[in-house]
Amino acid sequence: MAFSHPLRRKSTTATSFLDRSFAGLSLGRRQSEHVDEVRGPLGLNLLHAPSEPLIDFVFVHGLRGGSRKTWSKTEDTNHYWPQQWLPLEPRFKNVRIHSFGYNSDWGERKGSSLTVHDFGQALLGEILNSPDLSGRDENTAIVLVGHSMGGIVIKKTLLLARQDPHCQKLVGRFHSMFFLATPHRGADSAQLLQKLLSVTSNKAYVEDLAPGSMSTQLINDEFRNAYQGVQLWSFFETVSTSMGLIVDRESAVIGLPGERVQLLNADHRHVCKFDTRLDSNYCSLRNAFVASIESIEKTWLSNRRTEHLSQMQILSQYLGVAERPDSELARVNQRQTEGSCKWLTDKQSFQKWVGLPTSPRFFWLDGEPATGKSTIAGHVIKLIEETNGDCAFFFFKHGDSTKSSIAVLLRSLAWQMARVNLDVRQELLTMAEQGHFVDKADEGSVWRNIFAARILRLEWRQPCYWILDALDECSNYHALFPLLSKVERQHPLRIFITSRPVLAIDRLFTQEKLDRIAETISIRELLEDIRLYLQANAEFLPAEDEIERDRLLSRILNRSNGNFLWTYLVLQELVDTLSVQQAYEVLDSVPNGMDGLYSRILEALMNNPRNRDIAKAILKWTVCSSRPLTIDELKGALKLDINVTLPRLELTLGSITGNLVYVDGDNKAQLAHQTVRSFLTRDHTHGLPTNAFAIIRSRDHLSIARVCLDYLRGSELKVTRYRRGTSSSRMVKRSAFAEYAVQHFSDHIARSHSDDATILGDIQAFLSLNSLTWIEIVATTKDLTPIVQAAKNLKAYLDRRAKYQAPIGQAIQDVTAWAADLSRLVASFGKPLITNPGAIHFLLPPVCPSASIIHRSFADYPRPMRVLGLSEDEWDDRLSCIVNPGHQALSVTCGDIAFAVGFSDGTTHIYDTSAMQEKHVFNHRDQVRFVAFSTTDQYLATASRKKISLWNCTTMVLTWEVKLNDPLLTMSFNEDNSLLMGATRSNSLLFWNSATGELVNSFQFSDIDESTGREHRHARAPTHAAFSSGLNLLAVVYRQRPVVLWDLEDCSYVGQYNKDTNVYPGPLCFALIFNPKAEVQLVAVAYDDGEIVAFDPWTQRRRASVNADTAVMQGSRDGTILVSGDGNGKITLYDFETLKILYNINSYELGIRNFAFTNDGLRFFDVRGDHCNIWEPPVLVRRAEMNDESSIGPSDDASIAAPPTVNAKTYDDDRAITAMAAPYGFDVIFCGREDGSVAAYSALTGNLVQELASHAKNIAVRFLHLSCSGKILVSVDRSGRIVTRRLEILRGPRVTEVAFVMDRKAIDVVEQILASADDTKILVSMSHKDEVWELETAHTLGEVPRSNDRTHWRWTQTSKLLMPLVYFSNGTATLYNWDLFEASHLGPTMDLCLAEAGTTPVVAVTSSSNASHLCILLAGSRPGLLSPILRVWNMHEMHAVSRDTHEPNTKESTQEAIFKKVPANATYDQLAKDIKFVIGVYEDSLIFLTHQGWICSLKFTSPREEIHYTRHFFIPFRYQNSASSLIMHVSSKGSIIVAYRTEVIIFAGGLDFEEKISWKDDTIVPRPSMKSTLGRGRSDPIS
């Protein structure tokens, strides 16, 4: 929302080119079928639609007027001022404009019975039916403007709306009414007209305007009581016509309180017709409109402004863009002289570009360095914005990583467009809310996900102008042109580009077939602008008179050679001269070229010993810094570097550096021009006095790195590491230099000399002392890129250092370990770090592997949390594993926010990519061999041999299904998701409409004979195929034949790749893929001869190859990584472009079928056997979100290190834990396994204590239940066999198996087991019935009465003696005694006021330890129609109902009690959606695991509803699979027990850490500090 400047601005004194050019550019105008008629169309007509309408103006004509005629002085469309002039006014940026036409032509011969009432009713109906006024923008304020009778019509419209109860919301939107010469009390001329018409044809509406008209009086009387809340403006005419005043002042003024009255110097007809925008009447009316707009902005739009600000803050975080570059714009506009740059905007070519939709999209202005290109760009921006055009702009700046890449450009443009365009903002907010990933450093990802898939597919209301300055200073400008070439030619996007005259840019325009208007800045035009600049600054020159001043100016102008920078620097020197003679001496001594001028300035600095060292340091920091430093940061850097304090540096910076460095609008130090950087870093001839100021990059980066490290290991980052709080909870005041040192120290290390012997010790000291505080500070910014960058840079530095020193010694080993662990830290704990940065001090080191340097350095501190029972001591690349027992995993794909796995049983399981939580299951009803998401995750396509199904991922329903005649080789969506493409084994290429499933196109591809170029006929079917939607290509391989490439646009043959020229039969193809990033333009093929080849699909030339046995391959979304798997299960990661091996994973599970990468490239999946593995190797993290400018340059001689190889840990899956029982108050844990065995583990250490008797071999144990006494253990296996044992738990802990009690098989699937408190009975809850068995005899004692409509149910047991069992089903609760078969022991059924419960699964039903409260968690319905529910009931109320029912004198029967409602005492539904798994109850608090991986608690026994919950500690995701397979318990002493594969992990002491999290409405808000409950907590590692 671009709210206009609060100050009113008058129109410019001349009609600018934009006044003419913007006319007719609004895309939202509705053209009538009578567009040529001067009168204008009838009905409501849209004249102008801004990108974000906040206010609607509706113009209503009067008697015999027209929707256009009334508002136009002539037939010229440029006089139609509501459409042509108002949209250009500064305060009308967010105003949408309409006109309303109705037939009021009294000159027609035919009579009319229409009245003002009819016209008002027509206007009201048009407003209500308008897709703009009552559609998506139904919250805009409405301003009605009526001329003459039109004023009566708009009054009647308001009255009719007030009388209609369905229009009350609309009534509230009417803000102002403008009456232009409206006859509120009638007009004498109307009476005369009525008499004349009575002879020919009566017009009822004319009668309404006669003085004393009953209709007019009635409207006035009603309006007097109905106008409240509406501002009234009445304008009256003052110029008579031949008939006198048509409407006099008395009739034109209503006379109501608050009415504003103003005259217009015009007659009745011309109060709404004007000659130009300078017409005094137009200005008066426009100013009144502006006052109304200001009133709306101050009142109506205040909430919208707050909402807009909040939304843009969300997008700032999502896109990584803080604001638009206004300070840079202000700087260049400040340099512009009045009248300059007009030579461009007056050019016919420019006016054609800005004003004609059919003109070329691009305007390219090139010029030599320092010729004012940025100033011209600023001039263009100002002109477009002054006329309310939508404009987004960007100033590239070489050497500034925040202003020198296409990815940063695109994110900034998207943010700026969202700021002024409601549709764009809503689209991006939806992306942010749903968590769609966009790789912020990858321009392809930004373009595909934000622009191609969303912004460019919206219907733009008006053109948008992109102004891109200094494109040649962009580090990868070549990447922009292929992206822009994909924008449809008719799309209303206009792009203005400035750059130096770079031949490569010209070639890119031609290569991508981009039409452009090209202009070059000529010396003549430059000299004119420089002349204006000199004249504007002439007063500062030492001249005696105007003649001498002009002579001096002419001398400067002639010497300038059209160079603005030279002129500026010379003028700065001349300002300090005292006489004309001194001025000419300076001019004579100044060299003509910039190099000579720079040398002269540096020589002067060299001769100033007082400031020489300061100037050298400032130039060093300004040239070498990774981004421009703020003045405060530069002050801090200079203090640490050369121990000098400069309190007024912002005022003296220019004089200290000879104006080579200046302070910009953001208070940052900037070089005067990019040529200064190139001059200082150039290799100058030895002996010149300027050599002392020369920048030697490796030397000066080393110097800056030392300064940063000295700060980072200093006292400001030291914290006392106790659990009473985090460093973030104490507001530590740090130097302004802290932010730069924290984020960029490693950049300078990577660029410094590698042979220095001291810096390695500095790095080690910093990491061993203050690294955790550094990590916390970085995490506070919610961007962990600096940590990943540091890992990458440290690794690069160590690799280069290896050529000077062998990698031995403690310092090298420690820094090497840190470089590895930092990547792992972000991969494993990135999200919890951002959620709670202070956790790095206390909660994360204990859960890092014991051999990691983070754990070794920081895990051991007073009273820590401890992790016990875990055998692995190294990082595990396998994050998790999802298993579907008994069914083969055949395919996998990943979208923005979800990944899908297709199985042999025909199901496709959808999981959340972050939490790996199952979201939905689609049943394709056949083996799912292919799965594919659309770009925006809207659709999922599944395919088998016989059919394709397309599912809507929003509604979770089947959209369409088609049968296949032949099996697919591959399928994919096209780039805009409008088509689903498939290639079959019968050589058919098929295109289905994504929305309908209609086959819209097909063609036959074939093998091609390489000698003739014609179809090669043979009986072989193709073996492999791959699509590239970005390149619009299909690649096909036939057995032992070349790769054939086809163009999808025109179904034409492109070429073929021969691995071995003219050698046939060739090797077999095992795998074929395109690089997912189209800009890379690579195809990878794996052959059976053990080689992978990457080639260019257009030239068919080999680009890289590597020897590797490969069965399956896939590429990362950003195009950087290729993953391959061989037949033995080994995984190898390559650099896709070079095929250099980056990482190896030895996994011993055979049969990898497919790979898929997450959108961010940080994880990948493989499917094999019955499961899907999720991998997260650190090499992916190091390559994520990296800016090439911040890494070492090509001149660095890095040693070639062997790629790391890790062995994936193997587990005996037959021994995996499948069930757990943790007895309350005992130090032992019982676990059932996949192979049917049951064992006891220590709750103190997690170690195995004792093996117990087993079920049948390889029949997995599904449930374990231990009685309250700890003496009866019940185990249930997958076959339904139930075994009970009597045990004795001894100290040690040890377990003695006293007796075998019962062995019986259930007749149905067992869902739950409970044992009675006296150890004599068990409750067996099965799918279709519940039974009570006696343990000693194994007899069935009875069945629980059951309703037939039970769908979701759960049992829980409390300590209450009367009714200890609670049965929950379909929103009701029933209390039972263990004597279930006796009707007298059946408690009442209570309605828990959960109407939603019958349709949603029961996740957990649990009671507090004292049985005072019952807590129920219900899952949301899968399509997302019903959110999860978490409610708490008071058990005392339930038991009171039970007692009342069993009292002999009760007035309420049991049957009547069934209908008794027991509402919840507390509702925590806003928390329910974050709960992944309910672990249990500890000290009357519900302990649960969130989807984000945090162990949390909620005290649900409080008498009042809690306003917060408590967050304790984080459990790594690798110990969490999906919620359905989690096995977790909380012990009686507060330890969290987790079953992880074959091991039992104990998290001891974690609940002692507490951070209160409160919620407001539906938003979870963390409190700013974390504290430890030392008084209550236990530090001993016991359960």
mmCIF file of N, CA and C in Angstrom, residues 64 175 294 323 662 937:
data_model
loop_
_atom_site.group_PDB
_atom_site.id
_atom_site.type_symbol
_atom_site.label_atom_id
_atom_site.label_comp_id
_atom_site.label_asym_id
_atom_site.label_seq_id
_atom_site.Cartn_x
_atom_site.Cartn_y
_atom_site.Cartn_z
ATOM 1 N N ARG A 64 -29.597 15.340 -18.948
ATOM 2 C CA ARG A 64 -29.144 15.269 -20.341
ATOM 3 C C ARG A 64 -27.625 15.178 -20.450
ATOM 4 N N HIS A 175 -18.241 7.629 2.390
ATOM 5 C CA HIS A 175 -17.501 8.583 3.209
ATOM 6 C C HIS A 175 -17.816 10.034 2.860
ATOM 7 N N GLU A 294 -7.443 12.722 2.296
ATOM 8 C CA GLU A 294 -6.649 12.818 3.527
ATOM 9 C C GLU A 294 -7.470 12.422 4.750
ATOM 10 N N GLU A 323 13.856 -3.041 2.980
ATOM 11 C CA GLU A 323 13.125 -1.878 2.485
ATOM 12 C C GLU A 323 13.506 -1.651 1.025
ATOM 13 N N TYR A 662 32.525 9.102 0.545
ATOM 14 C CA TYR A 662 31.485 10.012 1.011
ATOM 15 C C TYR A 662 30.494 9.240 1.880
ATOM 16 N N ASP A 937 2.840 -26.742 -5.744
ATOM 17 C CA ASP A 937 2.285 -27.792 -4.879
ATOM 18 C C ASP A 937 0.763 -27.854 -4.925
#
